[in-house]
Amino acid sequence: MTNSRSFLFACALVLAAQLLLTACDRGAASGPALDLAIAREAYSGGYFLEAETAYERYLQSDPQGKYRLEAWTRLVEICAGMKGDPDKAVTLLETATLEYGARPKDNWPLLFRLGELYEQQGQRKKALDAWGRCLDTAGGDTAKTVQAQMRMAIADRALGKADLAVDLLTQSIKQAPDMDTKSRAMYELAQTYGMSWNWPKAKGILEEILAAEKTPQDVRVMSTYLLADAYEAERNLPKARELLLSLKETYPNPEVIIARLGSLGQHNESPAVAQLQPGDSPPPDMEHAGSADVKRRRVSAK
């Protein structure tokens, strides 16, 4: 198998050389042209380490090259995906976003990807900064604006800034260019309210999502699951059970539904109540108390 792959790559090099000869006949610079041809052939053939090396050479040999954005993008893809080296991918993107700082249209996807990688590394404040720069470079593109706002909202929510998340998601719902985007923003808003134990608002949004005819199937399933959490938090276990049973054929992991049905109603204190010490007074938001495990179950079910 190794010899076969080596033979195929050798063939790719021959093809790259042929492309180089054609480029030279047309007066093109031979060095960068060869690097780019080798990189593309190696990448398309699945030889990602060879492609990485060739793309890096191309970037070094052609500082004003026409295909530098392709090289940066594919190097990031190789490092973050195929090689599993997100640190190097971040370094590449940080350099690329500086290079394209004066070209907002080209820089936007680089900044957005940089935010994603920062978030994967747990650097949410840096992710928020990158997505904030996406807002500045959206150039009036509503879809790009909403996409960045939604990611910022989820990061803010994870940092405990629920109010900021609510504001960003509310804007996203108003600006959403299509029903798919709108329903996803609505779901995230309902989830934000649920994590804040404001189940009445969460329920209203979820019911609106489920009532809409054009709601995507995956959003419909997630919303039904979250609505079951809301009813359990309100002690309406029959309704929660009914909703969970309706998901047995559509939920991606049926075992999760079986486990949820088995644990339904076993936990009935809010996080605030769970932390009370003997002699403490109940918190003022007792009316929103529900399952202390709802949020943990929801996260683990994703």
PDB file of N, CA, C and O in Angstrom, residues 6 32 45 63 79 85 106 118 141 145 175 198 246-247 292:
ATOM      1  N   SER A   6       3.224   5.910  -2.924  1.00  0.00           N
ATOM      2  CA  SER A   6       4.424   6.616  -3.374  1.00  0.00           C
ATOM      3  C   SER A   6       4.422   6.750  -4.889  1.00  0.00           C
ATOM      4  O   SER A   6       4.803   7.792  -5.436  1.00  0.00           O
ATOM      5  N   PRO A  32       7.417  29.640  -7.631  1.00  0.00           N
ATOM      6  CA  PRO A  32       6.081  29.622  -7.035  1.00  0.00           C
ATOM      7  C   PRO A  32       5.084  28.782  -7.823  1.00  0.00           C
ATOM      8  O   PRO A  32       4.232  28.119  -7.232  1.00  0.00           O
ATOM      9  N   GLY A  45      -4.795  14.615  -3.973  1.00  0.00           N
ATOM     10  CA  GLY A  45      -4.531  13.188  -3.867  1.00  0.00           C
ATOM     11  C   GLY A  45      -4.502  12.675  -2.441  1.00  0.00           C
ATOM     12  O   GLY A  45      -4.305  11.476  -2.216  1.00  0.00           O
ATOM     13  N   PRO A  63       5.450  36.517  -2.171  1.00  0.00           N
ATOM     14  CA  PRO A  63       4.807  37.389  -1.172  1.00  0.00           C
ATOM     15  C   PRO A  63       3.577  38.125  -1.694  1.00  0.00           C
ATOM     16  O   PRO A  63       2.712  38.503  -0.911  1.00  0.00           O
ATOM     17  N   CYS A  79      -3.803  21.658   9.104  1.00  0.00           N
ATOM     18  CA  CYS A  79      -3.320  21.647  10.488  1.00  0.00           C
ATOM     19  C   CYS A  79      -4.447  21.385  11.483  1.00  0.00           C
ATOM     20  O   CYS A  79      -4.297  20.574  12.403  1.00  0.00           O
ATOM     21  N   ASP A  85      -3.487  19.699  14.684  1.00  0.00           N
ATOM     22  CA  ASP A  85      -2.571  20.661  15.311  1.00  0.00           C
ATOM     23  C   ASP A  85      -3.230  22.043  15.330  1.00  0.00           C
ATOM     24  O   ASP A  85      -2.850  22.934  14.553  1.00  0.00           O
ATOM     25  N   ASP A 106     -12.135  39.230   1.989  1.00  0.00           N
ATOM     26  CA  ASP A 106     -11.282  38.047   2.090  1.00  0.00           C
ATOM     27  C   ASP A 106     -10.977  37.704   3.542  1.00  0.00           C
ATOM     28  O   ASP A 106     -10.786  36.534   3.885  1.00  0.00           O
ATOM     29  N   TYR A 118     -10.224  29.534  18.449  1.00  0.00           N
ATOM     30  CA  TYR A 118     -10.038  30.083  19.795  1.00  0.00           C
ATOM     31  C   TYR A 118     -11.036  29.453  20.766  1.00  0.00           C
ATOM     32  O   TYR A 118     -10.695  29.071  21.880  1.00  0.00           O
ATOM     33  N   ASP A 141     -23.473  42.696   4.944  1.00  0.00           N
ATOM     34  CA  ASP A 141     -23.989  41.363   4.632  1.00  0.00           C
ATOM     35  C   ASP A 141     -24.731  40.830   5.857  1.00  0.00           C
ATOM     36  O   ASP A 141     -24.114  40.466   6.866  1.00  0.00           O
ATOM     37  N   THR A 145     -23.435  38.962   9.379  1.00  0.00           N
ATOM     38  CA  THR A 145     -23.653  39.633  10.655  1.00  0.00           C
ATOM     39  C   THR A 145     -24.344  38.708  11.644  1.00  0.00           C
ATOM     40  O   THR A 145     -23.927  38.569  12.800  1.00  0.00           O
ATOM     41  N   GLN A 175     -32.958  39.939  12.310  1.00  0.00           N
ATOM     42  CA  GLN A 175     -32.187  40.148  11.084  1.00  0.00           C
ATOM     43  C   GLN A 175     -32.026  38.876  10.244  1.00  0.00           C
ATOM     44  O   GLN A 175     -31.513  38.946   9.121  1.00  0.00           O
ATOM     45  N   ASN A 198     -35.435  30.795  33.386  1.00  0.00           N
ATOM     46  CA  ASN A 198     -36.618  31.561  33.003  1.00  0.00           C
ATOM     47  C   ASN A 198     -37.413  30.695  32.020  1.00  0.00           C
ATOM     48  O   ASN A 198     -37.473  30.949  30.825  1.00  0.00           O
ATOM     49  N   SER A 246     -42.371  11.297  22.038  1.00  0.00           N
ATOM     50  CA  SER A 246     -42.528  11.685  20.632  1.00  0.00           C
ATOM     51  C   SER A 246     -41.194  11.720  19.883  1.00  0.00           C
ATOM     52  O   SER A 246     -41.170  11.779  18.655  1.00  0.00           O
ATOM     53  N   LEU A 247     -40.086  11.688  20.629  1.00  0.00           N
ATOM     54  CA  LEU A 247     -38.760  11.771  20.017  1.00  0.00           C
ATOM     55  C   LEU A 247     -38.088  10.407  19.837  1.00  0.00           C
ATOM     56  O   LEU A 247     -36.976  10.338  19.315  1.00  0.00           O
ATOM     57  N   ALA A 292     -32.299  20.203  38.796  1.00  0.00           N
ATOM     58  CA  ALA A 292     -30.915  20.668  38.871  1.00  0.00           C
ATOM     59  C   ALA A 292     -30.054  20.025  37.796  1.00  0.00           C
ATOM     60  O   ALA A 292     -28.999  20.526  37.469  1.00  0.00           O
TER      61      ALA A 292
END
